[in-house]
Short mmCIF file of C-alpha atoms in Angstrom, two decimals:
data_model
loop_
_atom_site.label_atom_id
_atom_site.label_comp_id
_atom_site.label_asym_id
_atom_site.label_seq_id
_atom_site.Cartn_x
_atom_site.Cartn_y
_atom_site.Cartn_z
CA MET A 2 93.65 -24.27 -67.99
CA SER A 3 90.26 -22.47 -69.33
CA ALA A 4 88.13 -19.57 -69.82
CA THR A 5 86.28 -18.93 -66.32
CA ARG A 6 83.17 -16.07 -66.81
CA SER A 7 83.12 -13.07 -63.09
CA LEU A 8 80.29 -14.83 -62.28
CA THR A 9 81.12 -17.72 -59.75
CA CYS A 10 81.02 -20.41 -57.07
CA CYS A 11 83.52 -22.68 -55.04
CA SER A 12 83.72 -25.89 -55.90
CA ALA A 13 86.09 -28.30 -55.36
CA GLY A 14 89.70 -28.11 -56.45
CA ASN A 15 89.44 -25.06 -58.81
CA VAL A 16 91.82 -22.90 -58.02
CA SER A 17 90.87 -19.60 -60.27
CA PHE A 18 93.42 -16.52 -60.77
CA GLY A 19 92.51 -13.35 -62.27
CA SER A 20 89.53 -13.57 -64.39
CA SER A 21 91.30 -15.36 -67.58
CA PHE A 22 92.19 -18.96 -66.74
CA THR A 23 91.46 -21.49 -64.29
CA SER A 24 94.10 -23.98 -63.54
CA ARG A 25 93.71 -27.09 -60.33
CA LEU A 26 95.48 -27.23 -57.07
CA ARG A 27 95.45 -30.61 -54.32
CA THR A 28 97.47 -31.10 -51.39
CA ARG A 29 96.01 -33.59 -48.80
CA SER A 30 97.17 -34.14 -45.55
CA SER A 31 99.10 -37.25 -43.54
CA ARG A 32 96.20 -38.74 -43.43
CA GLY A 33 95.22 -38.42 -47.46
CA ARG A 34 91.93 -37.01 -46.29
CA ALA A 35 92.10 -33.29 -46.25
CA LEU A 36 91.65 -31.54 -49.58
CA ARG A 37 92.53 -27.74 -49.56
CA VAL A 38 91.16 -25.54 -51.84
CA ALA A 39 91.31 -22.10 -53.05
CA ARG A 40 90.01 -19.59 -55.42
CA LEU A 41 90.63 -16.39 -56.15
CA GLU A 42 88.26 -14.21 -58.06
CA CYS A 43 89.57 -10.16 -59.13
CA VAL A 44 86.11 -7.84 -60.72
CA ASN A 45 86.44 -4.35 -60.39
CA ALA A 46 88.17 -3.41 -57.29
CA VAL A 47 87.38 -6.18 -55.17
CA LYS A 48 89.32 -9.23 -55.00
CA PHE A 49 87.63 -12.37 -53.22
CA ALA A 50 89.82 -15.96 -52.52
CA SER A 51 88.60 -19.41 -50.49
CA ALA A 52 90.25 -22.18 -49.38
CA SER A 53 88.90 -24.72 -47.11
CA LYS A 54 90.32 -28.31 -45.27
CA ALA A 55 87.50 -30.80 -45.17
CA GLY A 56 87.94 -33.04 -42.39
CA LYS A 57 85.77 -36.24 -41.03
CA ARG A 58 82.69 -34.95 -41.83
CA GLY A 59 82.93 -32.41 -44.87
CA GLU A 60 79.86 -30.14 -43.87
CA ASP A 61 81.04 -27.40 -45.02
CA ALA A 62 79.69 -25.30 -47.69
CA SER A 63 80.68 -21.55 -49.51
CA PHE A 64 79.63 -19.63 -52.74
CA THR A 65 80.64 -16.61 -53.64
CA ILE A 66 79.51 -14.78 -56.86
CA GLN A 67 79.94 -10.98 -58.50
CA GLU A 68 77.05 -9.50 -60.76
CA LYS A 69 77.28 -6.58 -62.19
CA ASP A 70 77.79 -3.86 -59.16
CA LYS A 71 77.54 -6.58 -56.38
CA THR A 72 79.78 -9.24 -54.98
CA PHE A 73 78.47 -11.94 -52.21
CA LEU A 74 80.17 -13.68 -50.41
CA ALA A 75 79.13 -16.85 -47.87
CA VAL A 76 80.02 -19.83 -45.64
CA TYR A 77 77.50 -22.27 -44.48
CA ASP A 78 78.49 -24.28 -41.21
CA GLY A 79 76.14 -27.53 -41.46
CA ARG A 80 75.77 -30.13 -38.82
CA ASN A 81 73.75 -33.64 -38.77
CA GLY A 82 75.12 -33.84 -42.00
CA ALA A 83 76.41 -31.56 -45.28
CA ASP A 84 72.86 -31.47 -47.04
CA ALA A 85 71.65 -28.69 -45.33
CA ALA A 86 74.79 -26.51 -46.23
CA GLN A 87 74.60 -27.76 -49.93
CA TYR A 88 71.07 -26.48 -50.32
CA LEU A 89 71.99 -22.50 -48.47
CA LYS A 90 75.02 -22.53 -51.45
CA GLU A 91 72.83 -24.61 -54.75
CA ASN A 92 69.41 -22.03 -53.10
CA PHE A 93 70.13 -18.83 -50.90
CA TYR A 94 71.87 -16.62 -53.17
CA ASN A 95 69.09 -16.96 -55.66
CA ASN A 96 66.83 -16.46 -52.69
CA PHE A 97 68.23 -13.21 -51.42
CA SER A 98 68.27 -11.67 -54.93
CA LYS A 99 64.78 -12.02 -55.30
CA GLU A 100 64.06 -10.15 -51.55
CA MET A 101 66.72 -7.67 -53.06
CA GLU A 102 64.36 -6.86 -55.73
CA SER A 103 61.75 -5.16 -53.35
CA ALA A 104 64.01 -4.84 -50.35
CA PRO A 105 67.16 -2.66 -49.34
CA PRO A 106 69.73 -5.08 -48.41
CA ALA A 107 69.85 -5.04 -44.16
CA ASN A 108 66.13 -6.26 -44.94
CA ALA A 109 66.69 -8.19 -47.98
CA PHE A 110 68.96 -10.28 -45.45
CA VAL A 111 66.51 -10.97 -43.09
CA SER A 112 63.47 -12.05 -45.05
CA ALA A 113 65.93 -14.75 -46.90
CA TYR A 114 67.23 -15.76 -43.81
CA VAL A 115 63.82 -16.24 -42.51
CA GLY A 116 62.18 -17.47 -45.57
CA THR A 117 64.61 -20.16 -46.62
CA ASP A 118 65.08 -22.06 -43.58
CA LYS A 119 60.71 -21.79 -43.45
CA THR A 120 61.26 -23.84 -46.87
CA MET A 121 63.91 -26.17 -45.26
CA CYS A 122 62.30 -26.88 -42.36
CA THR A 123 59.19 -27.79 -43.86
CA SER A 124 60.31 -30.09 -47.03
CA THR A 125 60.03 -33.67 -47.12
CA PRO A 126 63.56 -34.89 -47.65
CA PRO A 127 63.69 -38.49 -50.47
CA GLY A 128 64.42 -42.16 -49.46
CA LEU A 129 64.13 -42.99 -45.89
CA PHE A 130 63.81 -40.20 -43.88
CA GLY A 131 60.66 -38.93 -46.54
CA MET A 132 58.77 -42.37 -46.18
CA PHE A 133 58.72 -41.82 -42.53
CA GLN A 134 57.44 -38.03 -43.37
CA ALA A 135 60.25 -36.24 -41.83
CA ARG A 136 60.89 -33.01 -41.78
CA GLY A 137 63.67 -31.05 -43.15
CA ILE A 138 66.24 -31.17 -45.93
CA GLY A 139 68.66 -33.78 -45.13
CA GLY A 140 66.70 -35.04 -41.83
CA ALA A 141 65.08 -33.46 -38.64
CA ARG A 142 68.47 -32.62 -37.24
CA CYS A 143 70.08 -31.55 -40.68
CA ALA A 144 71.32 -27.23 -40.12
CA SER A 145 73.63 -25.12 -41.21
CA THR A 146 74.83 -22.17 -39.61
CA ALA A 147 75.35 -19.29 -41.48
CA VAL A 148 77.83 -16.12 -42.75
CA THR A 149 77.07 -13.84 -45.47
CA ALA A 150 78.02 -10.42 -47.09
CA LEU A 151 77.30 -8.51 -49.70
CA VAL A 152 79.57 -5.68 -50.97
CA MET A 153 77.67 -3.06 -53.35
CA GLY A 154 78.31 0.58 -53.78
CA ASP A 155 79.57 2.26 -51.06
CA ASN A 156 78.71 -0.42 -47.79
CA VAL A 157 79.00 -3.60 -46.73
CA VAL A 158 76.75 -5.62 -45.45
CA VAL A 159 76.96 -8.33 -43.32
CA ALA A 160 74.64 -11.10 -42.24
CA ASN A 161 74.85 -14.26 -39.30
CA ALA A 162 73.39 -17.04 -37.95
CA GLY A 163 74.88 -19.34 -35.37
CA ASP A 164 78.73 -19.06 -34.60
CA CYS A 165 80.58 -17.98 -38.37
CA ARG A 166 82.12 -15.24 -37.94
CA ALA A 167 82.67 -11.98 -40.52
CA LEU A 168 85.54 -9.41 -39.70
CA ALA A 169 86.43 -6.23 -41.05
CA ILE A 170 90.27 -6.14 -41.43
CA LYS A 171 91.33 -1.75 -41.83
CA GLY A 172 95.59 -0.95 -40.97
CA ASP A 173 95.35 -2.64 -37.02
CA GLU A 174 91.40 -2.49 -36.37
CA VAL A 175 89.88 -5.70 -36.21
CA SER A 176 86.60 -5.27 -36.04
CA GLN A 177 83.96 -8.63 -35.42
CA LEU A 178 80.77 -7.62 -38.00
CA THR A 179 79.30 -10.59 -36.33
CA VAL A 180 77.02 -11.68 -33.32
CA ASP A 181 77.79 -15.33 -31.57
CA HIS A 182 74.62 -16.66 -31.29
CA THR A 183 75.74 -19.05 -28.28
CA GLY A 184 74.43 -19.97 -25.04
CA GLU A 185 77.06 -17.76 -23.80
CA SER A 186 75.05 -15.32 -24.99
CA GLU A 187 72.79 -14.56 -21.55
CA GLU A 188 70.18 -12.66 -24.34
CA GLU A 189 69.95 -15.56 -26.39
CA ARG A 190 70.32 -18.22 -23.70
CA ALA A 191 67.32 -16.53 -22.25
CA ARG A 192 65.30 -16.63 -25.38
CA MET A 193 65.76 -20.02 -26.25
CA GLU A 194 64.84 -21.33 -21.92
CA GLU A 195 61.93 -19.66 -22.15
CA ALA A 196 61.28 -21.16 -25.76
CA ILE A 197 61.97 -24.50 -24.25
CA ILE A 198 59.90 -24.16 -20.70
CA ALA A 199 56.97 -22.44 -22.93
CA THR A 200 56.81 -25.72 -25.00
CA LEU A 201 57.40 -28.34 -22.57
CA LYS A 202 54.79 -26.69 -20.62
CA GLU A 203 52.61 -27.64 -23.91
CA LYS A 204 53.68 -31.50 -23.80
CA GLU A 205 53.33 -31.57 -20.28
CA ASP A 206 49.48 -30.53 -20.84
CA VAL A 207 48.99 -33.22 -23.37
CA ALA A 208 50.99 -35.33 -21.61
CA ALA A 209 48.06 -34.93 -18.31
CA ARG A 210 45.41 -35.63 -20.51
CA ILE A 211 47.10 -38.19 -22.13
CA ALA A 212 47.69 -39.96 -18.76
CA GLN A 213 43.87 -39.61 -17.46
CA ARG A 214 43.06 -41.76 -20.33
CA ASP A 215 45.60 -44.11 -20.29
CA PRO A 216 47.83 -44.14 -17.10
CA SER A 217 50.75 -46.63 -18.74
CA LYS A 218 50.97 -43.84 -21.49
CA VAL A 219 52.90 -41.18 -18.72
CA PHE A 220 55.22 -38.82 -20.16
CA LEU A 221 57.18 -36.52 -17.73
CA TYR A 222 59.23 -33.52 -18.75
CA GLY A 223 61.87 -32.19 -16.94
CA ASP A 224 62.95 -28.94 -17.23
CA ALA A 225 65.38 -26.75 -19.41
CA VAL A 226 68.63 -26.16 -18.40
CA SER A 227 71.82 -24.46 -19.83
CA ARG A 228 74.74 -25.76 -19.23
CA GLY A 229 78.34 -24.84 -20.35
CA THR A 230 77.69 -23.37 -24.37
CA GLY A 231 74.69 -25.92 -25.01
CA PHE A 232 71.24 -26.93 -23.47
CA THR A 233 70.07 -29.53 -22.85
CA TRP A 234 66.22 -30.84 -22.23
CA GLN A 235 64.86 -34.11 -21.11
CA LEU A 236 61.82 -36.28 -22.11
CA VAL A 237 61.28 -39.20 -19.45
CA GLN A 238 59.77 -41.79 -20.49
CA ALA A 239 59.74 -45.05 -17.97
CA GLY A 240 62.51 -44.64 -16.51
CA THR A 241 64.68 -43.64 -19.68
CA SER A 242 66.34 -40.00 -20.53
CA PHE A 243 66.58 -38.81 -24.12
CA PRO A 244 69.02 -35.72 -23.40
CA VAL A 245 68.09 -33.35 -26.77
CA GLY A 246 70.82 -30.52 -27.65
CA SER A 247 72.67 -27.28 -29.42
CA ALA A 248 75.43 -25.33 -29.13
CA VAL A 249 74.22 -22.73 -31.45
CA THR A 250 71.37 -20.75 -30.95
CA ARG A 251 69.99 -19.98 -34.81
CA SER A 252 70.85 -21.63 -37.85
CA LEU A 253 68.79 -22.55 -40.82
CA GLY A 254 66.91 -25.60 -41.47
CA ASP A 255 66.34 -27.33 -37.85
CA ALA A 256 63.22 -28.82 -38.19
CA PHE A 257 63.75 -30.68 -35.17
CA LEU A 258 64.11 -28.00 -33.01
CA SER A 259 62.26 -25.20 -34.56
CA SER A 260 58.88 -24.67 -34.53
CA SER A 261 56.03 -26.29 -36.70
CA ASP A 262 52.53 -26.77 -36.84
CA GLN A 263 52.60 -29.46 -33.78
CA LEU A 264 55.36 -26.73 -31.26
CA PRO A 265 54.44 -23.63 -32.54
CA ARG A 266 57.17 -21.97 -29.57
CA GLY A 267 59.60 -24.94 -30.71
CA TYR A 268 62.58 -25.34 -28.89
CA GLY A 269 63.38 -21.85 -29.52
CA MET A 270 65.86 -21.99 -31.98
CA ILE A 271 65.33 -19.43 -35.14
CA ALA A 272 67.26 -18.43 -38.28
CA GLU A 273 66.34 -14.39 -38.00
CA PRO A 274 70.27 -13.45 -38.37
CA ALA A 275 72.08 -10.25 -36.93
CA VAL A 276 72.94 -7.26 -39.54
CA THR A 277 75.71 -5.27 -40.19
CA THR A 278 76.48 -2.17 -42.32
CA ILE A 279 79.66 -0.69 -42.72
CA PRO A 280 81.38 1.19 -45.29
CA VAL A 281 83.70 0.13 -47.67
CA SER A 282 86.14 2.61 -46.84
CA ASP A 283 86.19 1.17 -42.82
CA ALA A 284 87.34 -1.90 -44.47
CA SER A 285 90.57 -3.24 -47.01
CA TRP A 286 89.77 -7.07 -45.62
CA LEU A 287 87.11 -8.15 -44.99
CA VAL A 288 87.17 -12.35 -43.61
CA LEU A 289 84.71 -15.32 -43.03
CA ALA A 290 84.72 -18.32 -41.92
CA SER A 291 83.44 -21.78 -40.59
CA ALA A 292 83.14 -21.79 -36.75
CA PRO A 293 86.32 -24.20 -36.18
CA VAL A 294 87.98 -21.58 -37.71
CA TRP A 295 87.21 -19.16 -34.63
CA LYS A 296 87.36 -21.53 -31.81
CA SER A 297 91.38 -22.61 -33.23
CA LEU A 298 91.77 -18.25 -33.39
CA GLY A 299 91.17 -15.87 -31.81
CA ASN A 300 89.84 -12.21 -34.25
CA GLU A 301 93.33 -11.27 -33.79
CA GLU A 302 95.10 -13.90 -35.33
CA VAL A 303 92.99 -14.92 -37.67
CA ALA A 304 93.14 -10.81 -38.78
CA LYS A 305 97.62 -11.73 -38.57
CA ALA A 306 97.55 -14.04 -40.65
CA CYS A 307 95.05 -12.32 -43.34
CA MET A 308 97.71 -9.55 -43.34
CA SER A 309 100.42 -12.05 -43.98
CA GLY A 310 99.18 -12.66 -47.31
CA GLY A 311 100.02 -9.95 -49.71
CA ASP A 312 96.78 -10.54 -51.47
CA ALA A 313 93.47 -12.40 -51.21
CA ASP A 314 94.64 -15.79 -52.38
CA ALA A 315 97.25 -15.52 -50.07
CA ALA A 316 95.38 -14.07 -47.21
CA ALA A 317 93.24 -17.30 -47.16
CA LYS A 318 95.51 -19.69 -47.62
CA ALA A 319 97.26 -18.43 -44.83
CA VAL A 320 94.24 -18.00 -42.36
CA LEU A 321 93.36 -21.98 -42.66
CA ALA A 322 97.14 -23.20 -42.90
CA ALA A 323 96.69 -21.33 -39.24
CA ALA A 324 93.41 -22.96 -38.68
CA SER A 325 95.08 -26.09 -39.31
CA ALA A 326 97.93 -26.38 -37.34
CA LYS A 327 94.98 -25.59 -34.16
CA ALA A 328 92.23 -27.28 -34.65
CA GLY A 329 93.65 -30.87 -35.88
CA GLU A 330 92.78 -33.01 -38.82
CA ASP A 331 88.83 -33.74 -37.97
CA GLU A 332 87.57 -30.06 -38.26
CA ASP A 333 86.12 -28.57 -41.69
CA LEU A 334 87.57 -25.18 -42.10
CA THR A 335 86.59 -23.24 -45.11
CA VAL A 336 87.47 -19.91 -45.44
CA VAL A 337 86.30 -16.78 -47.76
CA VAL A 338 88.53 -13.41 -47.98
CA ALA A 339 87.48 -9.87 -49.63
CA GLN A 340 90.27 -7.69 -50.50
CA LEU A 341 88.27 -4.33 -50.42
CA ASP A 342 90.94 -1.41 -51.25
CA ALA A 343 92.68 -3.61 -54.03
#
């Protein structure tokens, strides 16, 4: 066992209790692939812990840190690779802290989400992707949704982009502090479809001009339509269809669906977060988790599992266990729990 500091972030395999020692705990599933990780930190009256299970893709990341008078918690749910989530784990808090120097937390979250997304989308990845001048961390289609929370003073400020959620639990009351940015939201669907149609119209105009010069290079663009909780829009060339879609309408690092110099409107993917502020007194527990947790369990089920734990460490493990029982082996699951009235 080794001494730990109060300044921490989650790292696979470490389990720390209080602020005096660190031990290692590994449990594996029957397939030998899922690694469960839990971390507990206690600073002043806030105790927090995380628990995760790596599935087939291993694209989740979490980050927790305590500095002076504030505690920061985050879950990043990656897609099409782990690079975007890992980038956020390593960089988002620093970006947010810089914004906090000149803005209140709610405004700082918005600026940090939008600014970090812009940096990610305009970055050139190393290796093969970079050789072909691809955009984005991990390639143009690698991205991550996010949920972040700041406990500071008398307030809890939560921000999210995508379908990661945060819950506040106080006695029998369970409050969702985030917005699910998916195609199930009429407002989000309308916003994204408007951007898609505008972009396709721009491309259609370009295609028409190209066709006038060279009829062999005619591109036809289908209308944008919503199907279920996702989106489908198609580029058709010589009778071949290339569907492209996303189940979420907001994320960070999606260079393929976001706006660019070539596509001013993009396909409607944005990183602007929903932000909610509540008094600390309105929550005894705070639960942040990646999307598969919420697809496996309802808010009330998560709250029940959390309350059964007793402390932050046990609560995080209980939520993870409940989600794991329903999600299956292939899903990445990440949970962060904060006990605010410890």
